[in-house]
Each structure stands twice: as structure tokens, then as C-alpha cells.
Tab-separated table of C-alpha atoms in Angstrom:
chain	number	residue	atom	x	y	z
A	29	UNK	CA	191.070	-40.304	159.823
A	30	UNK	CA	187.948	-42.355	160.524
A	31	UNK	CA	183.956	-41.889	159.863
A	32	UNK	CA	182.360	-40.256	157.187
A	33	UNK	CA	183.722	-37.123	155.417
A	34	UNK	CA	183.064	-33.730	156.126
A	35	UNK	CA	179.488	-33.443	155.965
A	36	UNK	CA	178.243	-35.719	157.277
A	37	UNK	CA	176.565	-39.451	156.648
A	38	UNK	CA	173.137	-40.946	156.193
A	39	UNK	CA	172.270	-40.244	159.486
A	40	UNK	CA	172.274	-36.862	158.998
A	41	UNK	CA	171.398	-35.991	155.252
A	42	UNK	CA	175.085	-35.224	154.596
A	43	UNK	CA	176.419	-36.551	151.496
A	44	UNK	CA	176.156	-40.266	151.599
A	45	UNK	CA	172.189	-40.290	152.740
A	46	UNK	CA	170.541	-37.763	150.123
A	47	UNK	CA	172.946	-37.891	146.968
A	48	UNK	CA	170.129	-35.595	145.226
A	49	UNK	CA	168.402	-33.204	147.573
A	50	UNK	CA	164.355	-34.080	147.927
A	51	UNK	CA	162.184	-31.329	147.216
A	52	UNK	CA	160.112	-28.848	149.888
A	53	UNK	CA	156.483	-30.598	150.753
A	54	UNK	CA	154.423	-28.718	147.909
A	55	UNK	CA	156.312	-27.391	145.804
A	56	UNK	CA	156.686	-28.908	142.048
A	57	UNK	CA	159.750	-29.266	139.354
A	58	UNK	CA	159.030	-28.301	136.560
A	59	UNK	CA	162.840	-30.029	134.812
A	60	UNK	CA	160.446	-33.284	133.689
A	61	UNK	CA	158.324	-30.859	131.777
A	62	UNK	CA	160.449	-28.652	130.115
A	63	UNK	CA	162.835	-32.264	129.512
A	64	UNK	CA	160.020	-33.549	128.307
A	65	UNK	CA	159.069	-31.361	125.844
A	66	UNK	CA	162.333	-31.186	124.367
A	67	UNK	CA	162.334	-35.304	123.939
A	68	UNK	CA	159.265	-34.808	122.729
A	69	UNK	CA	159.954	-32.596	120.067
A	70	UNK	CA	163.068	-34.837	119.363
A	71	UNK	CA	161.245	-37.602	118.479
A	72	UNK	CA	158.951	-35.977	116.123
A	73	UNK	CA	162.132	-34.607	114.606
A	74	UNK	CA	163.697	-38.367	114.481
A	75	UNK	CA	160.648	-39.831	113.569
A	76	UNK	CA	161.470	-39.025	109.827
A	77	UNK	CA	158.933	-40.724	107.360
A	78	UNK	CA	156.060	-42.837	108.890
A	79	UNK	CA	154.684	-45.890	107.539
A	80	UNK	CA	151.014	-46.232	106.306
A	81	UNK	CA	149.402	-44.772	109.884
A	82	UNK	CA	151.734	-41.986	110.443
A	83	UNK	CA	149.083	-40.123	112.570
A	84	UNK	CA	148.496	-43.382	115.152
A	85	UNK	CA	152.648	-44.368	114.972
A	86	UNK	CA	153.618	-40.667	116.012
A	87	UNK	CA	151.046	-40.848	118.682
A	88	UNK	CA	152.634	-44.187	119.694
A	89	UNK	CA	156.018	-43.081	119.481
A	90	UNK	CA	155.357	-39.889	121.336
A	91	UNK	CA	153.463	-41.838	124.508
A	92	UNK	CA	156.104	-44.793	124.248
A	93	UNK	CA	159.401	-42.654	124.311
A	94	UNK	CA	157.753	-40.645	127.094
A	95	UNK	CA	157.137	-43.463	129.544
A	96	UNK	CA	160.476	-45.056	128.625
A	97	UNK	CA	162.139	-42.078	129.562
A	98	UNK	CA	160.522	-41.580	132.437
A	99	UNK	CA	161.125	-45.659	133.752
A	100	UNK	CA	164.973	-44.147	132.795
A	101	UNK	CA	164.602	-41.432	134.786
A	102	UNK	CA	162.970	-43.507	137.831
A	103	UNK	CA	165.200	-46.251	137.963
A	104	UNK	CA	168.412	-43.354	137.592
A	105	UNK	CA	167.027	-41.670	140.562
A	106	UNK	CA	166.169	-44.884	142.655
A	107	UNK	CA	169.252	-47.232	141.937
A	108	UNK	CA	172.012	-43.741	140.751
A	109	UNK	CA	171.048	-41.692	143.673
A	110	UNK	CA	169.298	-43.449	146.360
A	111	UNK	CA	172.109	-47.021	146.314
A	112	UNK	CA	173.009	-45.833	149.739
A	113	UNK	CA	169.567	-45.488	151.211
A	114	UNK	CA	167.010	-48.078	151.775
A	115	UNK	CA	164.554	-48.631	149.150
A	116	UNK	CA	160.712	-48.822	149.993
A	117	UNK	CA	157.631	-48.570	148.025
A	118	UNK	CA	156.957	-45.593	148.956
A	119	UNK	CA	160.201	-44.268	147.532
A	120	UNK	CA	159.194	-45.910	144.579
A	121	UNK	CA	156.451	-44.348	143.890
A	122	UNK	CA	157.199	-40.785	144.993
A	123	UNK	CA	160.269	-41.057	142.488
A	124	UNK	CA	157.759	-42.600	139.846
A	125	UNK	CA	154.990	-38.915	140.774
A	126	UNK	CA	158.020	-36.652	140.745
A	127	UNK	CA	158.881	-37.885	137.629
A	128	UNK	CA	155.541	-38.066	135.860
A	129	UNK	CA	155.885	-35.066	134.057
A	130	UNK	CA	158.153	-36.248	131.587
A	131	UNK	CA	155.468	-39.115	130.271
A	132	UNK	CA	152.117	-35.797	131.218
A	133	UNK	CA	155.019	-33.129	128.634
A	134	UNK	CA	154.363	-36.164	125.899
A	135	UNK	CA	150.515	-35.941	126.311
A	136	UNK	CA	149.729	-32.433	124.643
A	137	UNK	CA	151.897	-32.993	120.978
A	138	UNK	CA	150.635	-36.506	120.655
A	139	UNK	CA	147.583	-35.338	121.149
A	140	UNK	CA	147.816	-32.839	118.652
A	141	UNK	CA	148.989	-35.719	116.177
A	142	UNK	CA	145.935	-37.041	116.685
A	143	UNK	CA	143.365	-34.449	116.231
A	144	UNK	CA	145.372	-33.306	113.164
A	145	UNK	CA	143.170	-34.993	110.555
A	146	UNK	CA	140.178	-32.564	112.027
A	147	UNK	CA	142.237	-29.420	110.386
A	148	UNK	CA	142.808	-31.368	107.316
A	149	UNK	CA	146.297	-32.267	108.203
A	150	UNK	CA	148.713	-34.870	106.081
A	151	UNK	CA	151.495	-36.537	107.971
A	152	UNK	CA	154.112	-34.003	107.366
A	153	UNK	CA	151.553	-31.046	108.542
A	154	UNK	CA	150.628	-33.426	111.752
A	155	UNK	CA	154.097	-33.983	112.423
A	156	UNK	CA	154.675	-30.035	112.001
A	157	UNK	CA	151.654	-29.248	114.212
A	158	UNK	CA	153.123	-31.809	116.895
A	159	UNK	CA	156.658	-30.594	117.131
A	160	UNK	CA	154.852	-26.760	116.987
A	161	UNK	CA	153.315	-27.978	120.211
A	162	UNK	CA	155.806	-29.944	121.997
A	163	UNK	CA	157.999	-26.068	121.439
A	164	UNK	CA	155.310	-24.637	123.033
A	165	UNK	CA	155.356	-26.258	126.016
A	166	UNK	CA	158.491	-26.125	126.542
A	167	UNK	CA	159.189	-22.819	126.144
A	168	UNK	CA	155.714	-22.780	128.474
A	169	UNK	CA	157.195	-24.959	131.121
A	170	UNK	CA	160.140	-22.992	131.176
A	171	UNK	CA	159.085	-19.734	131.816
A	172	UNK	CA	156.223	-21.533	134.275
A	173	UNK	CA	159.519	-22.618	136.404
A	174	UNK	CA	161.428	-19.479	136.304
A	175	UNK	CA	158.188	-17.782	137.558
A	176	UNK	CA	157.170	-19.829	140.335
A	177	UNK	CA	161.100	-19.754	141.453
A	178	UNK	CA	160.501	-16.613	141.761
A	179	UNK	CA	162.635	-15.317	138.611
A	180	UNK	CA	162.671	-11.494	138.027
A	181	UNK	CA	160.392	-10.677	134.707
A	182	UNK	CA	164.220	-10.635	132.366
A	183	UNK	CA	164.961	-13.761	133.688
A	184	UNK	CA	161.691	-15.328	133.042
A	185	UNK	CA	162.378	-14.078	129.431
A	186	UNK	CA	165.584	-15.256	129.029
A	187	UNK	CA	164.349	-18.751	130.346
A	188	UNK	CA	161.638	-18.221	127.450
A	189	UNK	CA	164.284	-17.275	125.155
A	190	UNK	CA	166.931	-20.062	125.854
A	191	UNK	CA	163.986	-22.660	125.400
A	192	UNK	CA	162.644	-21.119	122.143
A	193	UNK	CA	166.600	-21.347	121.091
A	194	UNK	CA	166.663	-24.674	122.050
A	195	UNK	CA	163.496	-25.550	120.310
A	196	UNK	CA	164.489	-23.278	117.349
A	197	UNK	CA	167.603	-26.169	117.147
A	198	UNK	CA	165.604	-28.814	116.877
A	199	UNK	CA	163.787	-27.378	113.785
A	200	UNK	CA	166.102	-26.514	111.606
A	201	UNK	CA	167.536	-30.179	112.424
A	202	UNK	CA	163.543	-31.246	110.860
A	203	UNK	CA	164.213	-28.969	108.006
A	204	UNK	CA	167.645	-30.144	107.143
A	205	UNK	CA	166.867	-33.575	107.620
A	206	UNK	CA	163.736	-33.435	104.965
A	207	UNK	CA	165.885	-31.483	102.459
């Protein structure tokens, strides 16, 4: 047997030209957000004690893990999944804008970190008010993407759910790691 599998070959879309499928014109992934949330609240977790500017290093850490995820994520997607297609700028930088929301899911908990001192905040309540808000958007993001999928009401819950589980993990993993 000769040519390409079943399925097809570049030419065509089949198997060897789109290893991951592209998405509609318009419509938006929310999986960098919800990802990102989750890494985000990671890090705060992992961040453990801070040195003398915990406030500015959480911020840091928080922006920095984001974009190096997201230059993970970009070069995955352009090198894991597009080897077999030509690459262009342009592909370059539409996998770099579909990918953005992993560094944008960052932006709202470091944030947080560093308006904390406003509320009268230490660096264990910044780092609690920055994993609080990195949960929140992600359990946000979540039910965001069940809903514009189209999701029945339950299933946006459970999405809700699964992600406040999820999120739920990652603080008793703060709590046992201070105690």
C-alpha cells in the first residue's frame, strides 16, 4: 500500500496537515484561561516564603511563570503540532494570540498581590488574596467555556464544580505545606 493513510494528507487537512484542529473564525478557547488560572494558583501555592519584597516577587513570579508557559505552549503548538506544515509568521503569531490567555489568566491574581497592601495585607494575607483570585477565575473561565459551548445549566455547574475541586486541591496543598 502506497500514499498517505486513511484520511488523508496535508493536502487535504487529513491527519498529517492539521495534527491539532484550528479553531472556527470567531470563536475563542477558553483552555489557556482556565490552564492559566490553575498555574497561577500553583505558583502562589509553590511560592512558599518570600524574601524581603514578597508583594513585588509574587507579582514577578506570577507574570514570569505566565509568559514562560505560554512561550511553552507556543513553541509545543508550532514545532509538536505544526512539524509537518510550513511555518510562517503569521502562524507564529496566531499561535502566540490563541495562546495569550494563559500569560492575560496571570494578570488578575498578580494584580491582586499588588494592591494587597491597600487592605492592609502582610505577605501571607497577599499571597491568600492572590491564590483566592487566581480560584476565581478559574472556576470563572470554566463555567464561561461550558456556557458559550453551549453547555446545558448542570453541566455548566459541574464545570464550576470540577474547577472549584480542582482549586479546592491546590489549597489544602497551601495549608499543608505551611503547617
Amino acid at each position: 500500500m502506497t500514499g498517505p493513510p486513511e484520511g488523508g494528507g496535508p493536502e487535504d487537512g487529513g491527519p498529517y496537515g492539521r495534527a491539532v484542529p484550528e479553531r472556527e473564525a470567531g470563536s475563542e478557547d477558553y483552555t489557556g484561561a482556565v490552564y492559566g488560572s490553575l498555574l497561577a494558583a500553583s505558583v502562589v501555592v509553590g511560592a512558599g516564603t518570600l524574601g524581603k519584597y514578597p508583594r513585588v516577587e509574587l507579582v514577578a513570579l506570577l507574570l514570569g511563570t505566565g509568559v514562560v508557559f505560554w512561550a511553552a505552549h507556543v513553541f509545543s503548538r508550532l514545532f509538536g503540532a505544526r512539524m509537518v506544515r510550513r511555518l510562517s509568521w503569521d502562524v507564529v503569531r496566531s499561535t502566540s494570540k490563541e495562546e495569550r490567555p494563559i500569560i492575560k489568566a496571570a494578570v488578575p491574581p498578580a494584580v491582586a498581590a499588588a494592591i494587597a497592601p491597600l487592605f492592609g495585607l502582610g505577605a501571607t494575607g497577599i499571597a491568600w488574596l492572590a491564590l483566592a483570585v487566581a480560584l476565581i477565575g478559574q472556576v470563572g473561565w470554566a463555567t464561561l467555556a461550558a456556557s458559550r459551548a453551549g453547555a446545558s445549566r448542570r453541566l455548566m455547574i459541574l464545570a464550576g464544580v470540577i474547577n472549584l475541586f480542582l482549586g479546592l486541591l491546590i489549597v489544602l496543598l497551601k495549608v499543608g505545606l505551611q503547617h
